[in-house]
Each structure stands twice: as C-alpha cells, then as structure tokens.
Coordinates of N, CA, C and O in Angstrom, one line a residue:
M1 N 12.8 -14.4 -32.9 CA 13.0 -13.0 -32.4 C 14.2 -12.9 -31.6 O 14.6 -13.8 -31.0
K2 N 14.8 -11.8 -31.6 CA 16.0 -11.5 -30.8 C 15.7 -11.2 -29.4 O 14.7 -10.6 -29.0
Q3 N 16.6 -11.5 -28.5 CA 16.6 -11.0 -27.2 C 17.3 -9.6 -27.2 O 18.2 -9.4 -28.1
S4 N 17.0 -8.7 -26.4 CA 17.6 -7.4 -26.3 C 19.2 -7.6 -26.0 O 19.6 -8.5 -25.4
E5 N 19.9 -6.6 -26.6 CA 21.4 -6.6 -26.4 C 21.8 -5.6 -25.5 O 22.7 -4.8 -25.7
N6 N 21.1 -5.6 -24.4 CA 21.4 -4.7 -23.3 C 22.7 -5.1 -22.6 O 22.9 -6.2 -22.3
P7 N 23.5 -4.0 -22.1 CA 24.6 -4.4 -21.3 C 24.1 -4.9 -19.9 O 23.0 -4.6 -19.5
G8 N 24.8 -5.9 -19.3 CA 24.4 -6.5 -18.1 C 23.4 -7.6 -18.2 O 22.7 -8.0 -17.3
Q9 N 23.2 -8.0 -19.5 CA 22.3 -9.0 -19.8 C 22.5 -10.4 -19.0 O 21.5 -11.1 -18.8
D10 N 23.7 -10.7 -18.6 CA 24.0 -11.8 -17.9 C 23.7 -11.8 -16.4 O 23.7 -12.8 -15.7
R11 N 23.4 -10.6 -15.9 CA 23.0 -10.4 -14.5 C 21.6 -11.0 -14.3 O 20.8 -11.0 -15.2
P12 N 21.4 -11.6 -13.0 CA 20.0 -12.0 -12.8 C 19.1 -10.9 -12.8 O 19.4 -9.8 -12.4
L13 N 17.9 -11.1 -13.5 CA 16.9 -10.0 -13.6 C 16.2 -9.9 -12.2 O 16.0 -10.9 -11.6
S14 N 15.8 -8.6 -11.9 CA 15.1 -8.4 -10.7 C 14.2 -7.3 -10.8 O 14.2 -6.5 -11.7
Y15 N 13.3 -7.2 -9.8 CA 12.2 -6.1 -9.9 C 12.8 -4.7 -9.9 O 12.3 -3.9 -10.5
D16 N 13.9 -4.6 -9.2 CA 14.5 -3.2 -9.1 C 15.1 -2.8 -10.4 O 15.5 -1.6 -10.5
M17 N 15.3 -3.6 -11.3 CA 15.8 -3.2 -12.7 C 14.7 -2.7 -13.6 O 14.9 -2.2 -14.6
L18 N 13.4 -2.8 -13.1 CA 12.3 -2.4 -14.0 C 12.2 -0.9 -14.0 O 12.5 -0.1 -13.1
E19 N 11.9 -0.3 -15.3 CA 11.8 1.2 -15.5 C 10.2 1.4 -15.5 O 9.5 0.8 -16.2
F20 N 9.8 2.4 -14.5 CA 8.4 2.7 -14.5 C 8.4 4.2 -14.9 O 8.9 5.1 -14.2
R21 N 7.7 4.5 -16.1 CA 7.5 5.9 -16.5 C 6.1 6.3 -16.1 O 5.2 5.6 -16.1
K22 N 6.0 7.6 -15.8 CA 4.7 8.2 -15.4 C 3.6 7.9 -16.3 O 2.5 7.6 -16.0
E23 N 3.9 8.1 -17.7 CA 2.9 7.9 -18.7 C 2.5 6.5 -18.8 O 1.4 6.2 -19.6
W24 N 3.1 5.5 -18.2 CA 2.6 4.1 -18.3 C 1.8 3.7 -17.1 O 1.4 2.6 -17.0
Q25 N 1.5 4.7 -16.3 CA 0.7 4.3 -15.0 C -0.7 4.9 -15.1 O -1.0 6.0 -15.7
F26 N -1.7 4.2 -14.5 CA -3.0 4.6 -14.4 C -3.6 4.5 -13.0 O -3.4 3.4 -12.5
D27 N -4.3 5.5 -12.5 CA -5.1 5.4 -11.2 C -6.4 6.1 -11.4 O -6.5 7.1 -12.1
D28 N -7.4 5.4 -11.0 CA -8.8 5.9 -11.1 C -9.3 6.0 -9.6 O -9.8 5.0 -9.1
P29 N -9.1 7.2 -8.9 CA -9.5 7.2 -7.5 C -11.0 6.9 -7.3 O -11.3 6.4 -6.3
E30 N -11.8 7.2 -8.3 CA -13.3 7.0 -8.1 C -13.6 5.4 -8.0 O -14.4 5.2 -7.1
S31 N -13.0 4.7 -8.8 CA -13.2 3.2 -8.7 C -12.2 2.4 -7.9 O -12.5 1.2 -7.5
G32 N -11.0 3.0 -7.6 CA -10.1 2.3 -6.9 C -9.2 1.5 -7.8 O -8.2 0.8 -7.3
V33 N -9.4 1.5 -9.1 CA -8.7 0.7 -10.0 C -7.3 1.3 -10.2 O -7.3 2.5 -10.5
Y34 N -6.2 0.6 -10.4 CA -4.9 1.0 -10.7 C -4.3 0.0 -11.7 O -4.6 -1.1 -11.7
Y35 N -3.3 0.6 -12.4 CA -2.6 -0.3 -13.3 C -1.1 0.3 -13.5 O -1.0 1.5 -13.7
R36 N -0.2 -0.5 -13.1 CA 1.2 -0.1 -13.1 C 2.0 -0.9 -14.2 O 1.7 -2.2 -14.3
S37 N 2.8 -0.2 -15.0 CA 3.5 -1.0 -16.0 C 5.1 -0.5 -15.7 O 5.4 0.5 -15.4
G38 N 5.9 -1.6 -15.9 CA 7.3 -1.5 -15.8 C 8.0 -2.4 -16.8 O 7.4 -3.4 -17.2
V39 N 9.1 -2.0 -17.3 CA 9.8 -2.7 -18.3 C 11.3 -2.7 -18.1 O 11.9 -1.8 -17.6
I40 N 11.9 -3.9 -18.3 CA 13.3 -4.0 -18.6 C 13.4 -4.2 -20.1 O 12.9 -5.2 -20.6
P41 N 13.8 -3.1 -20.8 CA 13.6 -3.1 -22.2 C 14.1 -4.4 -23.0 O 15.2 -4.8 -22.7
G42 N 13.2 -4.8 -23.8 CA 13.5 -6.0 -24.6 C 13.5 -7.4 -23.9 O 13.7 -8.3 -24.5
R43 N 13.2 -7.3 -22.5 CA 13.4 -8.4 -21.7 C 12.1 -8.8 -21.0 O 11.6 -10.0 -21.0
I44 N 11.6 -7.8 -20.2 CA 10.5 -8.1 -19.3 C 9.4 -6.9 -19.4 O 9.8 -5.7 -19.4
F45 N 8.1 -7.3 -19.4 CA 7.0 -6.4 -19.4 C 6.2 -6.8 -18.1 O 5.7 -7.9 -18.0
F46 N 6.3 -5.9 -17.1 CA 5.6 -6.2 -15.8 C 4.4 -5.3 -15.6 O 4.4 -4.1 -16.1
T47 N 3.3 -5.9 -15.2 CA 2.1 -5.1 -14.9 C 1.5 -5.6 -13.5 O 1.7 -6.6 -13.2
A48 N 1.1 -4.5 -12.9 CA 0.3 -4.8 -11.6 C -1.0 -4.0 -11.7 O -1.0 -2.9 -12.1
L49 N -2.1 -4.8 -11.3 CA -3.3 -4.1 -11.3 C -4.1 -4.4 -10.1 O -3.8 -5.4 -9.4
G50 N -5.0 -3.6 -9.8 CA -5.8 -3.8 -8.5 C -7.2 -3.1 -8.6 O -7.4 -2.2 -9.5
G51 N -8.0 -3.6 -7.8 CA -9.3 -3.1 -7.8 C -10.4 -3.9 -8.4 O -10.2 -5.1 -8.7
D52 N -11.6 -3.4 -8.7 CA -12.7 -4.1 -9.4 C -12.6 -3.6 -10.8 O -13.2 -2.6 -11.2
V53 N -12.1 -4.4 -11.7 CA -11.7 -3.9 -13.0 C -12.8 -4.3 -14.0 O -13.0 -5.5 -14.3
Q54 N -13.7 -3.3 -14.2 CA -14.8 -3.4 -15.0 C -14.4 -2.8 -16.5 O -13.5 -2.0 -16.6
Y55 N -15.2 -3.1 -17.4 CA -15.0 -2.7 -18.8 C -14.7 -1.2 -19.0 O -13.7 -0.7 -19.6
E56 N -15.6 -0.4 -18.4 CA -15.5 1.1 -18.5 C -14.2 1.6 -18.1 O -13.5 2.6 -18.6
V57 N -13.7 1.1 -16.9 CA -12.4 1.6 -16.3 C -11.3 1.0 -17.2 O -10.3 1.6 -17.5
A58 N -11.4 -0.3 -17.5 CA -10.3 -1.0 -18.2 C -10.0 -0.2 -19.6 O -8.9 -0.1 -20.0
E59 N -11.1 0.4 -20.2 CA -10.9 1.2 -21.5 C -9.9 2.3 -21.2 O -9.2 2.7 -22.1
K60 N -9.9 2.8 -20.0 CA -9.1 4.0 -19.8 C -7.7 3.6 -19.5 O -6.8 4.6 -19.5
V61 N -7.5 2.4 -19.4 CA -6.0 1.9 -19.1 C -5.3 1.8 -20.4 O -4.1 1.9 -20.5
L62 N -6.0 1.5 -21.5 CA -5.4 1.2 -22.9 C -4.4 2.2 -23.4 O -3.4 1.8 -23.8
P63 N -4.7 3.6 -23.1 CA -3.6 4.5 -23.6 C -2.3 4.2 -22.9 O -1.1 4.5 -23.5
C64 N -2.3 3.9 -21.7 CA -1.0 3.7 -20.9 C -0.3 2.4 -21.5 O 0.9 2.4 -21.6
I65 N -1.1 1.4 -21.8 CA -0.5 0.2 -22.4 C 0.2 0.5 -23.8 O 1.2 0.1 -24.1
R66 N -0.7 1.3 -24.6 CA -0.2 1.6 -25.9 C 1.0 2.4 -25.8 O 1.9 2.2 -26.7
Q67 N 1.1 3.3 -24.8 CA 2.4 4.1 -24.7 C 3.6 3.3 -24.4 O 4.8 3.6 -24.9
V68 N 3.5 2.2 -23.6 CA 4.6 1.4 -23.3 C 5.2 0.9 -24.6 O 6.4 0.9 -24.9
F69 N 4.3 0.4 -25.6 CA 4.8 -0.2 -26.9 C 5.3 1.0 -27.8 O 6.3 0.9 -28.5
A70 N 4.6 2.1 -27.8 CA 5.0 3.3 -28.6 C 6.3 3.8 -28.3 O 7.0 4.3 -29.1
D71 N 6.7 3.6 -27.0 CA 8.0 4.1 -26.6 C 9.2 3.2 -27.0 O 10.3 3.5 -26.7
G72 N 8.9 2.1 -27.7 CA 9.8 1.2 -28.3 C 10.6 0.3 -27.4 O 11.7 -0.2 -27.9
V73 N 10.1 0.1 -26.2 CA 10.9 -0.8 -25.3 C 10.6 -2.2 -25.4 O 11.3 -3.0 -24.8
L74 N 9.6 -2.5 -26.3 CA 9.2 -4.0 -26.5 C 9.1 -4.2 -28.0 O 8.3 -5.1 -28.4
S75 N 9.9 -3.6 -28.9 CA 9.8 -3.8 -30.3 C 10.8 -5.0 -30.7 O 11.8 -5.1 -30.2
D76 N 10.4 -5.6 -31.7 CA 11.2 -6.7 -32.4 C 11.9 -7.6 -31.4 O 13.1 -7.8 -31.5
C77 N 11.1 -8.1 -30.5 CA 11.7 -9.0 -29.4 C 10.8 -10.0 -28.9 O 9.5 -9.8 -29.1
E78 N 11.2 -10.9 -28.2 CA 10.4 -11.9 -27.4 C 10.7 -11.5 -25.9 O 11.9 -11.4 -25.5
Y79 N 9.7 -11.3 -25.2 CA 9.9 -10.8 -23.8 C 9.1 -11.7 -22.8 O 8.3 -12.6 -23.2
I80 N 9.4 -11.6 -21.6 CA 8.8 -12.3 -20.5 C 7.7 -11.4 -19.9 O 8.1 -10.2 -19.6
R81 N 6.6 -11.8 -19.7 CA 5.5 -11.0 -19.0 C 5.3 -11.4 -17.7 O 5.3 -12.7 -17.3
I82 N 5.2 -10.5 -16.7 CA 4.8 -10.7 -15.3 C 3.6 -9.9 -15.1 O 3.6 -8.7 -15.3
A83 N 2.5 -10.6 -14.6 CA 1.3 -9.8 -14.3 C 0.9 -10.1 -12.8 O 0.7 -11.3 -12.5
D84 N 0.9 -9.0 -12.0 CA 0.7 -9.1 -10.6 C -0.8 -8.8 -10.3 O -1.3 -7.7 -10.5
Y85 N -1.6 -9.9 -9.9 CA -3.0 -9.7 -9.6 C -3.2 -9.6 -8.2 O -4.4 -9.9 -7.8
T86 N -2.3 -9.4 -7.3 CA -2.4 -9.5 -5.9 C -3.6 -8.7 -5.4 O -4.4 -9.0 -4.5
D87 N -3.9 -7.4 -5.9 CA -4.9 -6.6 -5.4 C -6.2 -6.5 -6.2 O -7.0 -5.7 -6.1
V88 N -6.3 -7.4 -7.2 CA -7.5 -7.5 -8.0 C -8.7 -8.1 -7.3 O -8.5 -9.3 -6.7
Q89 N -9.7 -7.4 -7.2 CA -10.9 -7.9 -6.4 C -11.8 -8.7 -7.3 O -12.2 -9.8 -7.1
R90 N -12.0 -8.1 -8.6 CA -12.7 -8.8 -9.6 C -12.2 -8.2 -11.0 O -11.7 -7.0 -11.0
A91 N -12.4 -9.0 -12.1 CA -12.1 -8.5 -13.4 C -13.1 -9.2 -14.3 O -13.3 -10.3 -14.4
S92 N -13.9 -8.1 -14.9 CA -15.1 -8.7 -15.7 C -14.5 -9.4 -17.0 O -13.4 -9.1 -17.6
I93 N -15.3 -10.4 -17.5 CA -14.9 -11.1 -18.6 C -14.8 -10.1 -19.9 O -13.8 -10.3 -20.7
N94 N -15.6 -9.1 -20.0 CA -15.5 -8.2 -21.1 C -14.2 -7.3 -21.0 O -13.6 -7.1 -22.0
A95 N -13.7 -7.0 -19.8 CA -12.6 -6.2 -19.6 C -11.4 -7.1 -20.0 O -10.4 -6.7 -20.7
R96 N -11.4 -8.4 -19.7 CA -10.3 -9.3 -19.9 C -10.2 -9.5 -21.5 O -9.2 -9.6 -22.0
I97 N -11.4 -9.7 -22.2 CA -11.4 -9.8 -23.6 C -10.7 -8.6 -24.3 O -9.9 -8.7 -25.2
M98 N -11.2 -7.4 -23.9 CA -10.7 -6.2 -24.5 C -9.1 -6.1 -24.3 O -8.4 -5.8 -25.2
Y99 N -8.7 -6.4 -23.1 CA -7.3 -6.3 -22.7 C -6.5 -7.2 -23.6 O -5.4 -6.9 -24.1
A100 N -6.9 -8.5 -23.6 CA -6.2 -9.5 -24.4 C -6.1 -9.1 -25.9 O -5.1 -9.3 -26.5
R101 N -7.3 -8.7 -26.4 CA -7.2 -8.2 -27.9 C -6.1 -7.1 -28.1 O -5.6 -7.0 -29.0
E102 N -6.3 -6.2 -27.2 CA -5.3 -5.0 -27.3 C -3.8 -5.5 -27.3 O -3.0 -5.0 -28.1
L103 N -3.6 -6.3 -26.3 CA -2.2 -6.9 -26.2 C -1.8 -7.6 -27.5 O -0.6 -7.5 -28.0
N104 N -2.7 -8.5 -28.0 CA -2.4 -9.2 -29.2 C -2.1 -8.3 -30.4 O -1.2 -8.4 -31.1
H105 N -2.9 -7.2 -30.5 CA -2.8 -6.2 -31.5 C -1.4 -5.5 -31.4 O -0.7 -5.4 -32.4
L106 N -1.0 -5.1 -30.2 CA 0.2 -4.4 -29.9 C 1.4 -5.3 -30.2 O 2.4 -4.9 -30.8
N107 N 1.3 -6.6 -29.8 CA 2.4 -7.5 -30.1 C 2.5 -7.7 -31.5 O 3.7 -7.8 -32.1
R108 N 1.5 -7.8 -32.3 CA 1.6 -7.9 -33.8 C 2.2 -6.6 -34.4 O 3.1 -6.6 -35.2
E109 N 1.7 -5.5 -34.0 CA 2.1 -4.2 -34.5 C 3.6 -3.9 -34.2 O 4.4 -3.3 -35.1
Y110 N 4.1 -4.3 -33.1 CA 5.5 -3.9 -32.7 C 6.4 -5.2 -32.8 O 7.5 -5.2 -32.3
R111 N 5.9 -6.2 -33.4 CA 6.7 -7.4 -33.9 C 7.4 -8.0 -32.6 O 8.6 -8.2 -32.6
C112 N 6.5 -8.3 -31.6 CA 7.1 -8.8 -30.4 C 6.0 -9.9 -29.8 O 4.9 -9.8 -30.3
R113 N 6.5 -10.7 -28.8 CA 5.5 -11.6 -28.2 C 6.1 -12.0 -26.9 O 7.3 -12.1 -26.7
P114 N 5.2 -12.4 -26.0 CA 5.7 -12.9 -24.7 C 6.1 -14.4 -24.9 O 5.3 -15.0 -25.5
S115 N 7.2 -14.8 -24.4 CA 7.6 -16.2 -24.4 C 6.7 -17.0 -23.4 O 6.4 -18.2 -23.6
V116 N 6.5 -16.3 -22.2 CA 5.7 -16.9 -21.1 C 5.3 -15.7 -20.3 O 5.8 -14.6 -20.3
T117 N 4.1 -16.0 -19.6 CA 3.5 -15.0 -18.8 C 3.4 -15.6 -17.4 O 2.8 -16.7 -17.2
Y118 N 4.0 -14.9 -16.4 CA 3.8 -15.4 -15.0 C 2.8 -14.5 -14.4 O 2.7 -13.3 -14.4
I119 N 1.8 -15.4 -13.9 CA 0.6 -14.7 -13.2 C 0.8 -14.8 -11.8 O 0.8 -15.9 -11.2
C120 N 0.8 -13.7 -11.1 CA 1.1 -13.7 -9.6 C -0.2 -13.5 -8.7 O -0.9 -12.5 -9.0
K121 N -0.3 -14.3 -7.8 CA -1.4 -14.3 -6.8 C -2.7 -14.0 -7.3 O -3.6 -13.2 -6.8
A122 N -3.2 -14.7 -8.4 CA -4.5 -14.7 -8.9 C -5.4 -15.5 -8.1 O -5.0 -16.7 -7.6
S123 N -6.6 -15.1 -7.9 CA -7.6 -15.9 -7.1 C -8.0 -17.1 -8.0 O -7.8 -17.2 -9.2
P124 N -8.5 -18.1 -7.3 CA -9.0 -19.4 -8.1 C -10.0 -19.0 -9.2 O -9.8 -19.6 -10.3
L125 N -10.8 -18.1 -9.1 CA -11.8 -17.8 -10.1 C -11.0 -17.1 -11.3 O -11.3 -17.3 -12.4
L126 N -10.2 -16.2 -10.9 CA -9.4 -15.5 -11.9 C -8.4 -16.5 -12.7 O -8.2 -16.4 -13.9
K127 N -7.8 -17.4 -12.0 CA -7.0 -18.5 -12.6 C -7.8 -19.2 -13.7 O -7.3 -19.5 -14.7
S128 N -9.1 -19.6 -13.3 CA -9.9 -20.3 -14.3 C -10.2 -19.4 -15.5 O -10.0 -20.0 -16.6
M129 N -10.5 -18.2 -15.3 CA -10.6 -17.3 -16.5 C -9.3 -17.2 -17.3 O -9.4 -17.3 -18.5
L130 N -8.2 -17.1 -16.7 CA -7.0 -16.8 -17.3 C -6.6 -18.1 -18.1 O -6.0 -18.0 -19.2
R131 N -7.0 -19.3 -17.6 CA -6.5 -20.5 -18.3 C -7.4 -20.6 -19.7 O -6.8 -21.0 -20.7
I132 N -8.6 -20.1 -19.7 CA -9.3 -20.0 -20.9 C -8.6 -19.0 -21.8 O -8.4 -19.2 -23.1
F133 N -8.2 -17.8 -21.3 CA -7.6 -16.8 -22.2 C -6.2 -17.2 -22.7 O -5.8 -16.7 -23.7
A134 N -5.5 -18.1 -21.9 CA -4.2 -18.6 -22.4 C -4.4 -19.2 -23.8 O -3.5 -19.1 -24.7
R135 N -5.6 -19.9 -24.0 CA -5.8 -20.5 -25.4 C -6.1 -19.4 -26.3 O -5.6 -19.5 -27.5
V136 N -6.9 -18.5 -26.0 CA -7.3 -17.4 -26.8 C -6.1 -16.5 -27.3 O -6.0 -16.3 -28.6
V137 N -5.2 -16.3 -26.5 CA -4.1 -15.4 -26.8 C -2.8 -16.2 -27.1 O -1.8 -15.7 -27.5
Q138 N -3.0 -17.6 -27.2 CA -1.9 -18.5 -27.5 C -0.6 -18.2 -26.7 O 0.5 -18.0 -27.3
Q139 N -0.8 -18.2 -25.4 CA 0.4 -17.9 -24.5 C 0.5 -19.0 -23.5 O -0.5 -19.5 -23.0
E140 N 1.7 -19.1 -22.9 CA 1.9 -20.0 -21.8 C 1.8 -19.2 -20.6 O 2.5 -18.3 -20.4
F141 N 0.9 -19.5 -19.8 CA 0.7 -18.9 -18.4 C 1.3 -19.8 -17.3 O 1.0 -21.0 -17.2
V142 N 2.0 -19.2 -16.4 CA 2.6 -20.0 -15.2 C 2.0 -19.2 -14.0 O 2.3 -18.0 -13.9
F143 N 1.4 -19.9 -13.1 CA 0.8 -19.3 -12.0 C 1.8 -19.4 -10.8 O 2.3 -20.4 -10.5
V144 N 2.1 -18.3 -10.1 CA 3.0 -18.2 -9.1 C 2.4 -17.4 -7.9 O 1.5 -16.7 -8.1
D145 N 3.0 -17.6 -6.7 CA 2.3 -16.9 -5.5 C 2.8 -15.5 -5.4 O 2.1 -14.7 -4.6
S146 N 3.9 -15.0 -6.0 CA 4.4 -13.7 -5.8 C 5.3 -13.3 -7.0 O 5.7 -14.0 -7.7
V147 N 5.6 -12.0 -7.0 CA 6.4 -11.4 -8.0 C 7.8 -12.0 -7.9 O 8.5 -12.3 -8.7
D148 N 8.2 -12.0 -6.5 CA 9.5 -12.6 -6.2 C 9.7 -14.1 -6.8 O 10.7 -14.4 -7.4
D149 N 8.6 -14.8 -6.6 CA 8.7 -16.2 -7.2 C 8.8 -16.2 -8.7 O 9.5 -17.0 -9.3
A150 N 8.2 -15.2 -9.4 CA 8.3 -15.1 -10.9 C 9.8 -14.8 -11.2 O 10.3 -15.5 -12.2
F151 N 10.4 -13.9 -10.5 CA 11.8 -13.7 -10.8 C 12.7 -14.9 -10.5 O 13.7 -15.1 -11.2
V152 N 12.3 -15.7 -9.5 CA 13.1 -16.9 -9.2 C 13.0 -17.9 -10.4 O 14.0 -18.4 -10.9
F153 N 11.9 -18.1 -11.0 CA 11.5 -18.9 -12.1 C 12.3 -18.3 -13.3 O 12.9 -19.1 -14.0
I154 N 12.3 -17.1 -13.5 CA 13.0 -16.5 -14.7 C 14.5 -16.6 -14.6 O 15.1 -17.0 -15.6
N155 N 15.1 -16.6 -13.4 CA 16.5 -16.7 -13.3 C 16.9 -18.1 -13.1 O 18.1 -18.5 -13.1

C-alpha cells in the first residue's frame, strides 16, 4: 500500500497537524462517553475516547467512525493509528468486539490498514483485553504513556 503523497511529508508528524471534523466526533452527555477522531490524511488515524464505554453507547459511535472512512482520508493506504484511552473508565468486551469488527470491515472496504497502533494510557485491565484483540484484528499494538510519546515513536 502507498503512503500518502501529501506536501510536507518529510516534516515530523505532530498532534497539531491532525484534522478534526465535527461529523467525526461523538458526545453522549447522558453516559459521559465521548469519542474524538482526527486524521492526517493517509498517514495517521487518531482517536480519543472516555467514559464507561458499554455496547449500547458504543453502537452510537459507529456512524462517526464510518464517516471518517467515507470522507476518503484513509483510502488505499497504510496508516498509523493512535488510540488515547486516558479517560476510559471501563470498556465492555462486547463494545470492544463490535468496534474491532467495524474497523476491520472499514479497513477492507477502503483498502487500508494500520501498520501499527499506539495505545496511550490504557489501564492494566484494558491492556490485557487489548493484547487479546491484537491477535483478533491482526495488528501490532504498542503501549505508551501519552499521545506525545506516540508521536516521539512515530518520528
């Protein structure tokens, strides 16, 4: 797969280069769950989530994720994924399975895949769950302490 041919590709990648569109964001005031998506087209797919992520609320996040891919910013490429779990209190196993299946489906549909996923600030329990999912989704997960650390590894 190709890397994006964006101008400035040789510059170090940073958080402030991410594009955050309104339609890629989700907030559920009732549950306190939020999901943020940002992209450096063809290069990085960043997500940050928080709250007690249960299946019913996670289902409501899917249209936002689908929109990121439908907007064509991750088509026909290999990208780096950064997932910030700093504010996650819990994430049910069913919510994780649904999310992983949807990402796998979207990666196939849009002919792209993450070369590596940096997991930021996951709790020990969440790390254990994610290690299992790394095998299911056939991805390499690297656990880091912060989003800044993920960008240090990338650059």
